[in-house]
Coordinates of C-alpha atoms in Angstrom, one line a residue:
M1 CA -104.1 37.7 25.5
H2 CA -101.7 39.9 27.0
V3 CA -98.8 38.8 28.9
A4 CA -96.7 41.6 30.8
T5 CA -92.6 40.5 30.2
G6 CA -91.3 39.4 33.7
L7 CA -87.9 38.9 35.4
I8 CA -87.3 36.2 38.1
L9 CA -84.3 34.9 40.3
V10 CA -83.6 31.2 39.4
L11 CA -80.9 29.1 41.2
G12 CA -78.6 32.3 41.3
M13 CA -79.5 34.0 38.1
F14 CA -82.1 36.3 36.4
F15 CA -84.3 35.0 33.7
S16 CA -86.4 37.0 31.3
S17 CA -89.9 35.9 30.4
A18 CA -89.6 38.1 27.2
A19 CA -90.3 38.2 23.5
G20 CA -87.4 36.5 21.6
A21 CA -86.5 33.5 23.6
L22 CA -87.4 30.0 22.5
Y23 CA -89.7 28.3 24.8
V24 CA -89.2 24.5 25.1
W25 CA -92.8 22.8 25.9
V26 CA -91.8 20.3 28.9
D27 CA -92.9 16.7 27.8
G28 CA -94.9 15.3 30.8
G29 CA -95.1 18.8 32.6
A30 CA -97.3 19.5 35.4
K31 CA -100.2 21.0 33.7
P32 CA -100.5 18.9 30.5
S33 CA -102.5 21.2 27.6
E34 CA -102.6 24.0 29.4
W35 CA -100.4 26.5 27.2
N36 CA -100.4 29.3 29.6
A37 CA -98.9 27.1 32.1
K38 CA -95.4 28.0 33.1
Q39 CA -94.7 24.7 34.7
N40 CA -95.3 23.2 30.9
W41 CA -92.1 25.2 29.3
S42 CA -88.4 25.8 29.8
V43 CA -86.4 28.5 28.6
G44 CA -83.0 27.8 28.2
G45 CA -83.1 24.9 30.7
S46 CA -85.1 27.2 33.2
Q47 CA -88.7 27.6 34.4
P48 CA -89.8 30.9 33.0
S49 CA -92.2 33.3 35.0
S50 CA -95.3 32.9 32.1
G51 CA -96.3 30.6 28.9
P52 CA -94.6 32.3 25.6
V53 CA -95.4 36.0 25.1
N54 CA -95.3 37.8 21.9
G55 CA -92.8 37.3 19.9
S56 CA -91.6 34.0 21.2
D57 CA -89.9 31.0 19.6
V58 CA -92.1 27.9 20.5
Q59 CA -90.6 24.1 20.1
L60 CA -93.4 21.1 20.8
T61 CA -91.9 18.2 22.1
G62 CA -94.0 15.2 23.4
T63 CA -93.5 11.0 22.7
G64 CA -96.0 8.0 24.0
S65 CA -98.3 8.9 26.8
N66 CA -96.8 11.6 28.3
G67 CA -97.1 13.7 24.8
P68 CA -100.1 16.6 25.5
T69 CA -102.7 16.3 22.6
N70 CA -104.3 19.0 22.9
Q71 CA -102.4 22.8 23.3
N72 CA -104.7 25.1 24.1
I73 CA -103.0 28.6 22.6
A74 CA -103.8 31.9 23.4
N75 CA -103.8 34.5 21.0
L76 CA -100.3 35.2 20.6
S77 CA -97.9 36.4 17.5
L78 CA -95.5 34.1 17.4
N79 CA -91.8 34.4 15.6
T80 CA -91.6 30.8 15.0
L81 CA -93.8 27.2 15.8
R82 CA -91.5 23.9 15.7
F83 CA -92.9 20.4 16.0
D84 CA -89.6 18.4 17.2
S85 CA -89.1 14.9 16.0
T86 CA -90.3 13.8 19.3
C87 CA -94.1 14.9 18.8
D88 CA -96.7 12.3 18.8
T89 CA -100.2 12.4 18.1
F90 CA -100.3 16.4 18.7
T91 CA -102.5 19.0 17.7
V92 CA -102.5 22.5 18.9
A93 CA -105.9 24.3 19.0
G94 CA -107.7 27.1 20.6
N95 CA -107.5 30.6 19.9
A96 CA -106.5 32.6 16.5
F97 CA -102.7 33.0 16.7
T98 CA -99.9 34.9 14.1
L99 CA -96.3 33.9 12.9
T100 CA -94.4 36.6 11.9
N101 CA -91.2 35.1 10.9
S102 CA -90.4 36.0 7.3
G103 CA -88.4 32.9 6.5
T104 CA -89.4 29.4 7.6
A105 CA -92.1 30.3 10.4
L106 CA -93.5 26.6 11.1
T107 CA -91.4 23.7 11.1
V108 CA -92.5 20.2 11.9
D109 CA -89.3 17.5 12.0
A110 CA -89.5 14.1 10.6
G111 CA -91.5 11.4 12.1
A112 CA -93.8 8.7 11.4
S113 CA -97.3 10.0 13.1
A114 CA -99.8 12.8 12.1
L115 CA -99.9 16.4 13.7
G116 CA -101.9 19.3 13.5
I117 CA -103.3 22.7 13.9
S118 CA -107.0 23.5 14.4
C119 CA -107.4 27.2 15.5
H120 CA -106.6 30.1 13.1
I121 CA -103.8 31.4 11.8
A122 CA -102.9 34.8 10.7
L123 CA -99.6 35.4 8.6
G124 CA -97.8 38.0 9.2
N125 CA -95.2 37.8 6.6
S126 CA -95.3 35.8 3.4
Q127 CA -93.4 33.0 4.8
S128 CA -92.7 28.7 4.4
W129 CA -93.5 25.8 6.2
S130 CA -91.6 23.1 6.4
I131 CA -93.0 19.2 6.7
G132 CA -90.8 16.7 7.4
T133 CA -90.2 13.4 6.1
G134 CA -93.2 10.9 6.8
R135 CA -95.1 13.7 8.4
T136 CA -98.9 14.4 7.5
F137 CA -99.7 18.1 9.0
T138 CA -103.4 19.1 8.9
V139 CA -104.3 22.7 9.3
S140 CA -108.1 22.8 9.4
G141 CA -108.4 26.0 11.1
N142 CA -108.3 29.1 8.7
I143 CA -105.4 30.7 7.7
T144 CA -105.3 34.7 6.6
G145 CA -102.9 37.3 5.5
S146 CA -103.4 40.1 3.1
A147 CA -101.3 40.0 0.1
K148 CA -99.2 37.4 2.4
S149 CA -97.7 34.1 0.3
L150 CA -97.5 30.7 1.6
T151 CA -94.5 28.8 0.3
K152 CA -94.5 24.7 1.4
T153 CA -91.5 22.8 1.8
G154 CA -89.7 19.7 3.0
T155 CA -90.9 16.1 1.7
G156 CA -93.7 15.5 3.7
T157 CA -97.5 16.6 3.3
L158 CA -99.1 19.6 4.4
V159 CA -102.9 19.1 4.3
L160 CA -105.4 22.1 4.4
T161 CA -109.0 22.1 5.1
G162 CA -110.2 25.6 6.5
T163 CA -111.6 28.5 4.9
N164 CA -108.3 30.4 3.8
S165 CA -108.2 33.8 2.4
Y166 CA -104.1 34.3 2.5
S167 CA -103.9 36.2 -0.9
G168 CA -100.5 36.3 -2.0
G169 CA -100.4 32.7 -3.6
T170 CA -99.1 29.2 -3.3
T171 CA -95.8 27.7 -3.7
I172 CA -94.9 24.2 -3.5
S173 CA -91.4 23.7 -3.7
D174 CA -90.9 20.2 -1.8
G175 CA -93.9 17.1 -0.9
T176 CA -97.2 17.2 -1.5
L177 CA -99.8 20.0 -0.8
K178 CA -103.3 18.5 0.1
G179 CA -106.4 21.0 -0.4
N180 CA -109.6 22.0 -2.3
V181 CA -111.2 25.3 -3.8
T182 CA -111.9 26.4 -0.4
S183 CA -108.7 25.5 1.3
L184 CA -106.4 26.5 -1.9
Q185 CA -106.2 30.2 -2.8
G186 CA -104.5 32.1 -5.1
N187 CA -102.4 31.3 -8.1
I188 CA -100.3 27.6 -7.1
T189 CA -96.8 27.5 -8.0
V190 CA -96.5 23.2 -8.1
N191 CA -92.9 21.8 -8.1
G192 CA -93.7 19.3 -5.8
A193 CA -97.2 17.5 -6.0
L194 CA -100.6 19.2 -5.3
I195 CA -103.9 17.2 -4.8
F196 CA -107.1 18.7 -5.2
D197 CA -109.3 16.8 -3.3
Q198 CA -112.4 18.3 -4.2
G199 CA -115.6 16.0 -2.9
T200 CA -118.3 18.3 -4.2
N201 CA -118.3 20.5 -7.4
A202 CA -116.2 23.6 -7.4
T203 CA -114.5 25.9 -9.9
Y204 CA -110.6 27.0 -9.3
S205 CA -110.0 30.1 -11.1
S206 CA -106.3 31.3 -10.4
A207 CA -103.7 29.6 -12.2
L208 CA -101.4 26.8 -11.9
S209 CA -97.7 26.5 -12.8
G210 CA -94.5 24.8 -12.4
N211 CA -93.5 21.4 -13.5
G212 CA -94.5 18.7 -10.5
T213 CA -97.5 16.8 -10.5
F214 CA -101.2 17.7 -10.1
T215 CA -103.7 15.0 -9.1
K216 CA -107.6 15.3 -9.0
T217 CA -109.2 13.3 -6.3
G218 CA -112.7 13.3 -4.7
E219 CA -115.9 12.6 -6.6
G220 CA -117.0 16.2 -7.5
K221 CA -116.1 18.1 -10.8
L222 CA -113.1 20.6 -10.2
K223 CA -113.6 23.1 -13.2
L224 CA -110.4 25.3 -14.0
T225 CA -111.0 28.4 -15.5
G226 CA -107.6 30.1 -14.9
D227 CA -105.1 30.1 -18.0
S228 CA -102.7 27.9 -16.5
G229 CA -98.7 27.7 -17.3
F230 CA -98.6 24.4 -15.6
S231 CA -96.4 21.9 -17.6
G232 CA -96.0 18.9 -15.3
T233 CA -97.9 15.7 -15.2
T234 CA -101.9 15.9 -14.5
V235 CA -103.4 13.0 -13.1
V236 CA -107.9 12.5 -12.9
S237 CA -107.6 10.0 -10.2
Q238 CA -111.4 10.2 -9.4
G239 CA -114.3 12.9 -10.3
K240 CA -114.5 14.7 -12.7
L241 CA -111.9 17.3 -14.3
Q242 CA -112.9 20.4 -16.8
V243 CA -110.7 22.7 -18.2
T244 CA -112.3 25.9 -19.4
G245 CA -109.4 27.7 -19.5
S246 CA -105.8 26.7 -20.3
L247 CA -104.1 23.7 -19.1
A248 CA -102.6 22.9 -22.9
H249 CA -98.8 22.6 -21.4
S250 CA -99.6 19.6 -19.4
V251 CA -100.2 15.8 -20.2
I252 CA -102.9 14.5 -18.6
T253 CA -103.5 11.0 -17.4
I254 CA -106.9 9.5 -17.0
E255 CA -107.2 6.8 -14.1
S256 CA -110.2 4.0 -14.2
G257 CA -112.0 6.2 -11.3
G258 CA -111.6 10.0 -13.5
M259 CA -112.7 11.6 -16.5
V260 CA -112.6 14.8 -18.0

C-alpha cells in the first residue's frame, strides 16, 4: 500500500505525515484495530494525516479493555517497531511488512503478557530484536531476508513458528529463542538459551556455536548433522537427540523424558 506524504495544519502549526516520524498508537483510538486509520495514531502529540508511511518508526501501546487485540498492518517498510510496556494481549496481523533498521529493529519492552506478530516479516538489513524481561513474543509469520542475520537480545523469550528463510544465521546474545528446524535457519550462535521444540522427526544440518544452553524438547527425533563447535550445556528434556555430525565440546544431560 502506498500512502502519499501529506501536510496538514493542526492547531496553528504544520505537521507532515512523513517517513522518519515516530507514530504512536493511541490506546482506545476511534477505530480500534485499524492500522491505516489516522485517528489511531499520534505524531508529536498531534493526529497525523494518515497512518504510518514507509520509513516510519512505530510504537504500539495498549492496556486493559482499551488495548487493541489485532493490528491490520498494511504492506509497509518500517524503520523500527516497538511494543511498549503498556501493551497487553497485542498481536500484529495482516499483510507482510519489512523492518529496515540495521540496529535494533524490533523492541518489546518488559512486561508480563504475551505478544506477537502473525504476518510475514522481511529483514531489510541484518538486525537485532530485543525482547524484554517477562515477555514471551511469538512470530508465527514467515521471516525472509537473503543473507540477512537475526540477533536475539534482551532477557525475554522469542518464539519462532513460521517457515523462515532468512539466510544470514542467528545469534542469541541473551534470553531465550525457541523454534524448530522449520523456523530456525542457518548457523546459530547460542550465548543465551536455545530450545529446539521438535514435535516430529527432522534434521538440522547447520552448526551450533557459543557457550549457552541448548535444550531439546518435543516428542520427535532431532538429528544434528552439522559439525558444531558449541561448548555450552546440552539438555535432552523430551524426545530423541541424534548426533551424526559433531557436538563433542558440549556436556549432554539426558532427563527422564529424553534419549540419545
